[in-house]
XYZ file of C-alpha atoms in Angstrom:
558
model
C -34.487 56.525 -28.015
C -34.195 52.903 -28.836
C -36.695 53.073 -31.570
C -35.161 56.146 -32.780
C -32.051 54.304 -33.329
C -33.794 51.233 -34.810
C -35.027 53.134 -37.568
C -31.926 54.026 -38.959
C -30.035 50.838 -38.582
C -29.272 49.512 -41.963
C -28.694 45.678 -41.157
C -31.730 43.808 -40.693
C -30.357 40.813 -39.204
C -28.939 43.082 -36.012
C -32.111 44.901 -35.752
C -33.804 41.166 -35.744
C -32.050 40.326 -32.981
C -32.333 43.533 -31.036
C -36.000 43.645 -31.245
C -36.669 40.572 -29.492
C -34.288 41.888 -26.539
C -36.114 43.594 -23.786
C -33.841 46.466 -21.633
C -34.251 44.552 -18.517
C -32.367 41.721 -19.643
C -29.665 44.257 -21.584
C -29.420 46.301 -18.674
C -28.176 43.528 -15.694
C -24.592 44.109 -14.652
C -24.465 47.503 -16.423
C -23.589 50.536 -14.714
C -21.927 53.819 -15.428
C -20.073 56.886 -13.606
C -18.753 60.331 -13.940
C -15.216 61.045 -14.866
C -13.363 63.791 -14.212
C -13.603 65.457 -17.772
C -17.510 65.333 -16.676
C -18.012 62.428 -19.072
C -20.387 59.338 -18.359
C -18.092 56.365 -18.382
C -19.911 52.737 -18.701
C -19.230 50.208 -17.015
C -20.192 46.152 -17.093
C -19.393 44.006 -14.375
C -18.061 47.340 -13.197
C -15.308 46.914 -15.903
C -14.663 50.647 -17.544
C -15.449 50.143 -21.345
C -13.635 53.496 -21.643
C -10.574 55.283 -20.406
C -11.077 56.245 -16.569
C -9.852 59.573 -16.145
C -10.422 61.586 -20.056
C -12.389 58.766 -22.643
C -12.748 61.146 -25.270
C -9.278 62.606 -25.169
C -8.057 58.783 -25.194
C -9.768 58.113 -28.206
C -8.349 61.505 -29.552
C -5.351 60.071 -28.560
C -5.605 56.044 -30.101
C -6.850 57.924 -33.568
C -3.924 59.884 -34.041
C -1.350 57.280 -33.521
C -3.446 54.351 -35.305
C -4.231 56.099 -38.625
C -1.432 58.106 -39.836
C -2.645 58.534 -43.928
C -5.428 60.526 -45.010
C -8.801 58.725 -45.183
C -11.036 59.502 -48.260
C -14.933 58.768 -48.748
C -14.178 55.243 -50.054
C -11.916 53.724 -47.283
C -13.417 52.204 -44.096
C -12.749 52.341 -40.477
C -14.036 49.504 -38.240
C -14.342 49.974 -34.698
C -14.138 47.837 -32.230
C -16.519 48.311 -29.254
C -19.229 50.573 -28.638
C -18.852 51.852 -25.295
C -21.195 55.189 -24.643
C -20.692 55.974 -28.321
C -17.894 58.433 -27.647
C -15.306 56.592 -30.180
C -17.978 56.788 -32.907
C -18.919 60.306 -32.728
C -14.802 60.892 -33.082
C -14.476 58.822 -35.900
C -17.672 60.174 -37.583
C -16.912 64.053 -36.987
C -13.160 63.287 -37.916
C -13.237 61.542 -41.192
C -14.711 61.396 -44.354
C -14.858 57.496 -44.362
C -17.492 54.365 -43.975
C -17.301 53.554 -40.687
C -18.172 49.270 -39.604
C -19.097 49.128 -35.573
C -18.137 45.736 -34.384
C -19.875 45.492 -30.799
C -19.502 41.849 -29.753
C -21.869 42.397 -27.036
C -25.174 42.501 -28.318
C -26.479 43.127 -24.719
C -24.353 46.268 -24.088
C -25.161 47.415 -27.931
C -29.063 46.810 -27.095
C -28.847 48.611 -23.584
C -26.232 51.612 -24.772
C -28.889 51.862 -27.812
C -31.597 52.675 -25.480
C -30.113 54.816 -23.785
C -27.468 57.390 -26.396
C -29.017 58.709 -29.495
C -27.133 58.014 -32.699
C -29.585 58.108 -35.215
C -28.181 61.175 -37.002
C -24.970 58.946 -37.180
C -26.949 55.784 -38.466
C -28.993 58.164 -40.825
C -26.277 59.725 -42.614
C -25.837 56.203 -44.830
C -21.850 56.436 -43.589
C -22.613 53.731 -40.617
C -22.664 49.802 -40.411
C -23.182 48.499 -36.822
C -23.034 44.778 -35.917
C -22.466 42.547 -33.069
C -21.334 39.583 -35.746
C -17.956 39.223 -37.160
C -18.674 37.053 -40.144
C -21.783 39.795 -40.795
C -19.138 42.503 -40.990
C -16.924 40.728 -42.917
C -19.275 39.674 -45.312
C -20.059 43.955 -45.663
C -16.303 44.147 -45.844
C -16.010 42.140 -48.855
C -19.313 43.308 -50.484
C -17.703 47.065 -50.460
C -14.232 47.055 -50.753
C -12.311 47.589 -53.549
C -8.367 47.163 -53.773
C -6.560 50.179 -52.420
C -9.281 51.705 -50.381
C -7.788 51.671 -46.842
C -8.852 50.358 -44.155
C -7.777 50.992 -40.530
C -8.821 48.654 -37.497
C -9.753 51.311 -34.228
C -10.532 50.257 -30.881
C -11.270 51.442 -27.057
C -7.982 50.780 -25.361
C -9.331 49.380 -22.222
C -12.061 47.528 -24.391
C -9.066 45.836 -26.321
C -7.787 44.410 -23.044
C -10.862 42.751 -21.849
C -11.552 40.914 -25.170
C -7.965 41.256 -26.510
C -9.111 37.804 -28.687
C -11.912 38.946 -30.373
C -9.632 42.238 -31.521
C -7.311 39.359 -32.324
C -9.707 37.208 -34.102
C -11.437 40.870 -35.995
C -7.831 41.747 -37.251
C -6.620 38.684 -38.725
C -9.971 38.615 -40.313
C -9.832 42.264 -41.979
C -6.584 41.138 -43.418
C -7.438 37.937 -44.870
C -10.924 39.312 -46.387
C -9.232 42.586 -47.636
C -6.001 40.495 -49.424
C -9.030 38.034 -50.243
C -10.810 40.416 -52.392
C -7.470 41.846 -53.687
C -6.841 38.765 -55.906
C -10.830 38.309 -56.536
C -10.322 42.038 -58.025
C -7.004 40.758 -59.973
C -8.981 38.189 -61.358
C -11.831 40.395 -62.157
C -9.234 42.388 -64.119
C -7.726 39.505 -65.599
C -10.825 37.669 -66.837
C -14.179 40.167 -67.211
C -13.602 40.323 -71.209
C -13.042 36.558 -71.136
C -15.884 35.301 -68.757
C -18.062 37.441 -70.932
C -16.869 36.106 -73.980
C -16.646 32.721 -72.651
C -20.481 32.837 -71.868
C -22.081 34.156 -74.898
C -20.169 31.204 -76.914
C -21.191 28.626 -74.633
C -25.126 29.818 -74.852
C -24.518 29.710 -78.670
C -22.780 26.137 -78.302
C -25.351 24.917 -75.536
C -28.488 25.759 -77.683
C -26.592 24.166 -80.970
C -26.075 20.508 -79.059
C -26.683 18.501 -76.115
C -25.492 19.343 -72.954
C -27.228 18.728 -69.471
C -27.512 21.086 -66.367
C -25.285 19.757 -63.544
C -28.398 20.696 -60.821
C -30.629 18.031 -62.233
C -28.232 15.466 -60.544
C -28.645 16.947 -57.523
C -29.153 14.517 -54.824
C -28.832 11.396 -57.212
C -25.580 10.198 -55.403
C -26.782 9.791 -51.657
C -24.534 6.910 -49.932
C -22.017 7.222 -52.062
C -18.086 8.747 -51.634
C -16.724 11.064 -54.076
C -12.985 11.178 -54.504
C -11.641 14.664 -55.899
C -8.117 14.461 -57.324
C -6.170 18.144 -57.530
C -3.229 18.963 -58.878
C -0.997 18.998 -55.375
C 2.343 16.567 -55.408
C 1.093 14.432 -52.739
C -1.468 12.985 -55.140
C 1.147 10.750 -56.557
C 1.775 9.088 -53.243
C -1.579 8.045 -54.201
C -2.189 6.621 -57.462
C -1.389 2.936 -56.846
C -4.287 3.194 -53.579
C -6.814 4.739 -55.481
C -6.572 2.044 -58.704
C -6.993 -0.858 -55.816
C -10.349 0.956 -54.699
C -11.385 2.327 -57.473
C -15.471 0.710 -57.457
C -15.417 2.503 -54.688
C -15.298 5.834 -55.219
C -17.061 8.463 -58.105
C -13.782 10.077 -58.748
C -13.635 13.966 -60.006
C -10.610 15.277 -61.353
C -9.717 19.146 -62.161
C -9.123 19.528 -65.363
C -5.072 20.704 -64.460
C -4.218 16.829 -63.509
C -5.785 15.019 -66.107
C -3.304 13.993 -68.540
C -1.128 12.818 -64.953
C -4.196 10.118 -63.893
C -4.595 9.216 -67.265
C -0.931 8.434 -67.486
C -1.253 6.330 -64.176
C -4.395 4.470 -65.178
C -6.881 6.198 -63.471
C -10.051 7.242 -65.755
C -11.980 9.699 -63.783
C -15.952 9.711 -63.954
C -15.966 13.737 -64.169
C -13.372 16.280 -65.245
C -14.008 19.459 -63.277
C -13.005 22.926 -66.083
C -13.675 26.759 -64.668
C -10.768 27.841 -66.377
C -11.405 31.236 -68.498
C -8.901 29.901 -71.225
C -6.088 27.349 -71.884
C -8.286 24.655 -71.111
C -6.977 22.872 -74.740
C -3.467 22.458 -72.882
C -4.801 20.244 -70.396
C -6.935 18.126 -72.789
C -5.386 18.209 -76.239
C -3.936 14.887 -77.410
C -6.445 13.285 -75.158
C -9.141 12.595 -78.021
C -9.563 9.144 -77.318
C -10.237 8.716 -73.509
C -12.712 11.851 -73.249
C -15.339 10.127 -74.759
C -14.945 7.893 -71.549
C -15.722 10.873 -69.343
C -17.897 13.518 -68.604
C -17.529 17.088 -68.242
C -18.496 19.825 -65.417
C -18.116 23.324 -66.255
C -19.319 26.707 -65.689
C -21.303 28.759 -68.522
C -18.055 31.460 -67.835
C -15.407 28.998 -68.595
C -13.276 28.518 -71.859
C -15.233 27.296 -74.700
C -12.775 24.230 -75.315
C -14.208 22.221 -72.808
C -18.070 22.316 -74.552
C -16.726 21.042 -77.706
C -13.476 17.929 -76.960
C -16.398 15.257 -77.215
C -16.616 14.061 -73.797
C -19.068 11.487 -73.263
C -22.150 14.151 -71.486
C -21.306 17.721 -71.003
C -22.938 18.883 -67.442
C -22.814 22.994 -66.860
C -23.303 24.471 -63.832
C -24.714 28.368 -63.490
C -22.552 30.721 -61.127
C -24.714 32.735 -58.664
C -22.338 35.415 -58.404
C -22.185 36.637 -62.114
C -24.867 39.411 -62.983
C -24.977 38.410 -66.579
C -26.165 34.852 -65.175
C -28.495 36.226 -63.156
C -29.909 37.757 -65.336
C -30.356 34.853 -68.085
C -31.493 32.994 -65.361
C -34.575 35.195 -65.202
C -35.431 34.396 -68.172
C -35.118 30.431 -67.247
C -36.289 29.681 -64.450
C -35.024 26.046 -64.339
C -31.487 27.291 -64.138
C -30.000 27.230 -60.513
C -27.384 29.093 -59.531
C -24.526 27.589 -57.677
C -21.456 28.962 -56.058
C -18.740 27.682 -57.982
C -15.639 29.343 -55.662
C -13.269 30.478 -58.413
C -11.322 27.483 -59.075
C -11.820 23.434 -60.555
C -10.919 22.081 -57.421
C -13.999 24.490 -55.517
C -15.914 23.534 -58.129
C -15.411 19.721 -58.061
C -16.585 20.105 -54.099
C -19.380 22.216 -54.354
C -20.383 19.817 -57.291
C -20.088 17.294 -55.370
C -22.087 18.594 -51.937
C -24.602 19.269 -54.509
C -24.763 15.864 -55.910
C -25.048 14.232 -52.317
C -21.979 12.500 -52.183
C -22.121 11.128 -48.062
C -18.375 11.545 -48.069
C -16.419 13.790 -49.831
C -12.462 12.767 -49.964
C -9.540 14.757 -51.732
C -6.116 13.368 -52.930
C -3.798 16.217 -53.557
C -5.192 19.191 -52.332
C -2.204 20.391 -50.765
C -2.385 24.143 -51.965
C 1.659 24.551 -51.107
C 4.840 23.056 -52.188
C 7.256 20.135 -50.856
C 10.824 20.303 -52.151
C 9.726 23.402 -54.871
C 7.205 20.585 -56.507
C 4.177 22.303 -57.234
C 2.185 19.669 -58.925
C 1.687 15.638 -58.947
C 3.195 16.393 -62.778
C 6.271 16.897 -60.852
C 6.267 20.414 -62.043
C 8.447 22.710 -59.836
C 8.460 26.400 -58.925
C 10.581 29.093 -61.052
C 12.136 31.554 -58.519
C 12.709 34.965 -59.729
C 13.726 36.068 -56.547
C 13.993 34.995 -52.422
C 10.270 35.703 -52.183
C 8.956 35.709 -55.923
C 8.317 32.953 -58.372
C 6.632 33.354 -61.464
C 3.533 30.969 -62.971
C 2.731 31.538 -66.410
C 5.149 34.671 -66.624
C 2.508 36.132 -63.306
C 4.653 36.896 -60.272
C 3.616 34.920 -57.320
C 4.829 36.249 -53.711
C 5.742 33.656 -51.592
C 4.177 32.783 -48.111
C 4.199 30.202 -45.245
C 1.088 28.877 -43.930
C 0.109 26.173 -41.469
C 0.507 22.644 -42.323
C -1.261 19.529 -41.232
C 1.644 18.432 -39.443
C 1.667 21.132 -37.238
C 5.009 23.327 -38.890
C 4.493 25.764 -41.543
C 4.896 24.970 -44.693
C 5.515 27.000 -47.910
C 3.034 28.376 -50.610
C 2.007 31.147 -52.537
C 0.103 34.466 -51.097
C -2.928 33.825 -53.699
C -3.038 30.137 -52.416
C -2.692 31.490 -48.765
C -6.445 33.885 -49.477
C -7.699 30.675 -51.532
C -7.458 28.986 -48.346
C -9.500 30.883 -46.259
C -12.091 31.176 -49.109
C -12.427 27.162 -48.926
C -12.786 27.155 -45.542
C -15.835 29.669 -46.060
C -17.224 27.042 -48.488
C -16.885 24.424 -46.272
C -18.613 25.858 -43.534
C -21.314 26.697 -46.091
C -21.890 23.374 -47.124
C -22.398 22.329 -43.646
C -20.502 19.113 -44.384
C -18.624 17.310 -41.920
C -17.341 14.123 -44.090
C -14.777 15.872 -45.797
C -11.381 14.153 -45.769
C -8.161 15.525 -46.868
C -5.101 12.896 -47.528
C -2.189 15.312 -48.059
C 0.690 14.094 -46.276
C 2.672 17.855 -45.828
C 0.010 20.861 -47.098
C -2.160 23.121 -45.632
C -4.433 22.794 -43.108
C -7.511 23.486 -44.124
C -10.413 24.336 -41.335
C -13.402 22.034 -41.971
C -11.189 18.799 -43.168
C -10.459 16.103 -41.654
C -6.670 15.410 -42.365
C -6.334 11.584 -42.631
C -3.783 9.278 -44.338
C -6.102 7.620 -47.839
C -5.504 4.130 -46.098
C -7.359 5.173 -42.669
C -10.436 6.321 -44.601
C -12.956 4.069 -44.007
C -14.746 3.401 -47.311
C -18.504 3.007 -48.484
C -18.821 -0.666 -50.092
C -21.533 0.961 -52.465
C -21.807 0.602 -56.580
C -20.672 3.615 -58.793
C -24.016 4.317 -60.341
C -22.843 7.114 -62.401
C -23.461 5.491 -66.159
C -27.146 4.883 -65.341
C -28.178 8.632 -63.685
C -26.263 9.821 -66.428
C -28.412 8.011 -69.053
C -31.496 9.637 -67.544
C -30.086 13.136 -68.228
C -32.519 15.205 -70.458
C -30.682 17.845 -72.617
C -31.251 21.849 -72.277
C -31.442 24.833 -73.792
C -31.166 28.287 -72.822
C -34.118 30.893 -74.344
C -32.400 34.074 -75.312
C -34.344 36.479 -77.167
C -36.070 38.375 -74.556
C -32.379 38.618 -72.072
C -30.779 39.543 -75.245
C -33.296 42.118 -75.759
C -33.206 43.128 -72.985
C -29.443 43.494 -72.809
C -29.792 45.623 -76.109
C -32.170 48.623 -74.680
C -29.586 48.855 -71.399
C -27.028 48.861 -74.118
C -29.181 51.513 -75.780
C -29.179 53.605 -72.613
C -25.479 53.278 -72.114
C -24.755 54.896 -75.664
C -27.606 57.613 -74.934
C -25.444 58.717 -72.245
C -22.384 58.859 -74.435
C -23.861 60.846 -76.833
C -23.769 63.869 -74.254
C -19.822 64.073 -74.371
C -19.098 63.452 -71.141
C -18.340 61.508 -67.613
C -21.206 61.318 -65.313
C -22.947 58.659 -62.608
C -25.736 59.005 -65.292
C -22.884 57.103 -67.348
C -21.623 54.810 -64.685
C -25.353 53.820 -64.051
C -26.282 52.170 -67.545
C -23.038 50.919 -67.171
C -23.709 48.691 -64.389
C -26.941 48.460 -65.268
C -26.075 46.907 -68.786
C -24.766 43.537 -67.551
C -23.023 42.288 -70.764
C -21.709 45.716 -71.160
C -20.671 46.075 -67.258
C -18.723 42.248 -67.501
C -16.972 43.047 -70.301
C -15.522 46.594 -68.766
C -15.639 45.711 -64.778
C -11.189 46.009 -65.180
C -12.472 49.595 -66.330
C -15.115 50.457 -64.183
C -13.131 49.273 -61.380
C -9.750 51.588 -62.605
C -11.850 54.149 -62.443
C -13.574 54.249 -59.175
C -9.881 53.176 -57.556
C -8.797 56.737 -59.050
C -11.495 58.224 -57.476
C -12.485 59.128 -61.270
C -9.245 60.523 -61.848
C -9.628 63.349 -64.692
C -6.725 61.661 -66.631
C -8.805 58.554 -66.814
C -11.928 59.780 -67.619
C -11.037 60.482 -71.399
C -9.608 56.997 -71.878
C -12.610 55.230 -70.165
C -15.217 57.190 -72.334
C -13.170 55.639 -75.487
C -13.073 52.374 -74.046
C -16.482 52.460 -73.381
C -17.604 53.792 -76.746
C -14.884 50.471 -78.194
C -16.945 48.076 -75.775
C -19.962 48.571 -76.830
C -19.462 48.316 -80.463
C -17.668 45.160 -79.617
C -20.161 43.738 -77.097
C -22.724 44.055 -79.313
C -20.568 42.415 -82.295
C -20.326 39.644 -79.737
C -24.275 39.270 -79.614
C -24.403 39.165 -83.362
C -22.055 36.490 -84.255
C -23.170 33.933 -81.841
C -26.822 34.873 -83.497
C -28.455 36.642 -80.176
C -29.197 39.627 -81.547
């Protein structure tokens, strides 16, 4: 039975860790007993996993008063706890839907495993089982797309013995799923850009000198680095950091750099991801960029490769296809999460550099008094809960602070959060300080006042590994060639009049093609390929071709 079920289980890791179990060490303090609806009932610790007296009619029960809309093919039920297998088979044989098992037991998974057969459940491609939370969520994220719903189920008495972990699970779901809801707002936002963006940076990259941030990797071992966002409390700052400066290589995002300049602070690096508007944070600076260098991303706004700052250094996102694919082709590029944002981007620049400590000043990520930023900048209310930045409505949240209260910030802010905290964790950094006196607390920091840090009485050595930078350049001809016959296949498919996987396929297959449209492709598959839509996404993809592969021309690729 157990190998049975092995063969269909489609996450490696779990079946990794199941195969080195053995059933006599799964099987200690397991029992199980009859009910009177003639049902097995296990037991652990002789604990009931399942309802006593009818377990299936409970579950019956639990499903009708926990999901109360209509679940399609694309929405996703998670389940918490296994039991005899009695909630899945409900779930399965009742909806249409993916369905995530979250057992936290791996023993009672391995043992229940061995003993009910589910492979025609694991088989059927529907089924994700793992005893890992941050596995699941990671398969949560990979798959869902805004709107799909998704409904948290559980065995009643299961819920009672580890009522935390359902805790822990459902906070979880929520952050990841209003996580990826502003990943897929930005997606919408910025695909045209980011692809834009990128094939005028590989035109301005192989037309100049610029240097690849990986080859300082390591090069600033002992060292602290001192990132400087955009938060209010990084004005309570400015005189402390001039009196140490030696001491510290000091990033700053590109969003604050007119404000340090203005309080005598020259940073070493200016951190820019942003897709455009970059020029408002850097024009009438001319004369002090040539002080500085630059760290960007090959997505980010063009501005930044050409405002003449002393060495250009670009970094390579790992989670763009269109990179991934160039990177193919150049097998010296390395591909670095870059976390959506300057100020990620300045820390996972730093981790990568070596930096022993990592500090930041102003990295509050909410607002004191309705100041956003150390510019002094304050929020525009539209309503109670609204403000608007840049004419984009912002819902407003409360979060936890470092001093213990809640304090208030936006919703976006409240995901981006969370998604640093992944990062951290990542990085597997512990020396990671954060000085805000009032913002968020961010898991992974170390809150501390600037004055209590204790500081590294090393030399800034920045000017010389700079000087032993070696430009780049990017070879092109076979990715864009490449690019062109997927292109080729994409307008193949067009040429038979109508909307069909065949279509969506080259699509996704085309990566130039699929960045430039993913606020398409992604309307589309939210609609469930509404036949409205279809029409208007043909057109737009016949339009995004002919100007994708305008794009290629005029930056000389193709």
């Amino acid at each position: 039975m157990f190998n049975k079920n092995m063969e269909f289980i489609n996450n490696e890791a779990l079946k990794s860790r199941l195969s080195e179990m053995k059933l006599e060490e799964s099987r200690w303090d397991m029992s199980y007993c009859m009910t009177p609806t003639n049902d097995y009932l296990l037991m652990k610790n002789d604990v009931p996993i399942d309802d006593i007296n009818d377990p299936r009619g409970a579950i019956k029960d639990m499903l009708k008063k926990t999901i109360k809309s209509q679940m399609g093919e694309n929405d996703i039920i998670i389940t918490f706890g296994f039991g005899l297998g009695y909630l899945l088979d409900e779930v399965f044989n009742t909806y249409p839907s993916k369905i995530f098992v979250y057992e936290p037991d791996i023993k009672l998974l391995h043992f229940v495993l061995n003993m009910v057969d589910i492979s025609e459940h694991l088989a059927s491609g529907r089924v994700f089982i793992t005893n890992d939370l941050n596995e699941l969520l990671d398969k949560l994220s990979e798959v869902y797309i805004t709107k799909d719903k998704v409904e948290v189920v559980y065995l009643k008495n299961y819920a009672v013995v580890k009522s935390q972990e359902l805790l822990e699970l459902s906070q979880k779901v929520y952050e990841t799923c209003k996580s990826k809801t502003v990943d897929v707002n930005t997606i919408a936002r910025f695909s045209e850009t980011w692809l834009v963006n990128t094939i005028k940076n590989i035109n301005t990259i192989n037309s100049g000198d610029f240097y690849k941030l990986s080859d300082l990797e390591g090069k600033f071992f002992g060292q602290t680095a001192l990132i400087l966002a955009a938060g209010p409390s990084l004005a309570e700052n400015f005189e402390k950091i001039k009196a140490n400066r030696e001491k510290y290589v000091i990033f700053a995002v590109n969003k604050v750099l007119r404000t340090v300049l203005a309080n005598g602070i020259t940073p070493d690096f200016v951190v820019g991801l942003d897709a455009e508007y970059i020029s408002a944070t850097m024009a009438g600076l001319e004369e002090y960029l040539p002080k500085m260098s630059y760290i960007t991303d090959l997505r980010a706004d063009n501005y930044g490769l050409t405002s003449g700052f002393k060495k250009t250094l670009v970094s390579f996102a790992s989670n763009d296809a269109v990179i991934k694919n160039l990177a193919d082709y150049n097998k010296f590029m390395k591909l670095y999460e870059c976390g959506g944002s300057s100020t990620t981007m300045a820390f996972i620049s730093a981790v990568k550099m070596g930096f022993e400590k990592i500090v930041f000043s102003g990295l509050d990520l909410a607002f004191k008094d309705n100041v956003m930023y150390a510019n002094g900048e304050t929020i525009k209310r539209v309503s109670e809960e609204k403000i608007a930045i840049n004419d984009v409505e912002k819902t407003l949240t409360k979060v936890k602070s470092v001093t213990g209260k809640e304090v208030l910030t936006r919703d976006d802010y409240a995901a981006f959060i969370k998604h640093f905290e992944t990062l951290i964790k990542d990085s597997g950094y512990t020396e990671i300080y954060n000085t805000t006196s009032f913002g968020a607390d961010i898991e992974g920091m170390r809150n501390v006042p600037f004055d209590n840090i204790s500081l590294l009485n090393t030399s800034n050595t920045t000017a010389i590994l700079l000087g032993e930078l070696s430009p780049f350049k990017l070879e092109t001809k076979d990715w864009a060639q490449e690019e062109l016959f997927k292109i080729n296949s994409v307008i193949e498919n067009l040429s038979k009049g109508e909307f069909s996987p065949a279509l969506m396929s080259s699509i996704v297959k085309a990566s130039v093609l699929y960045q430039y449209m993913q606020a398409d492709v992604l309307k589309v598959l939210q609609s469930k390929a509404n036949e409205e839509l279809i029409g208007e996404f043909i057109t737009k993809t016949k339009n995004s071709v002919k100007n994708v592969i305008d794009l290629l021309q005029r930056n000389r690729l193709i």
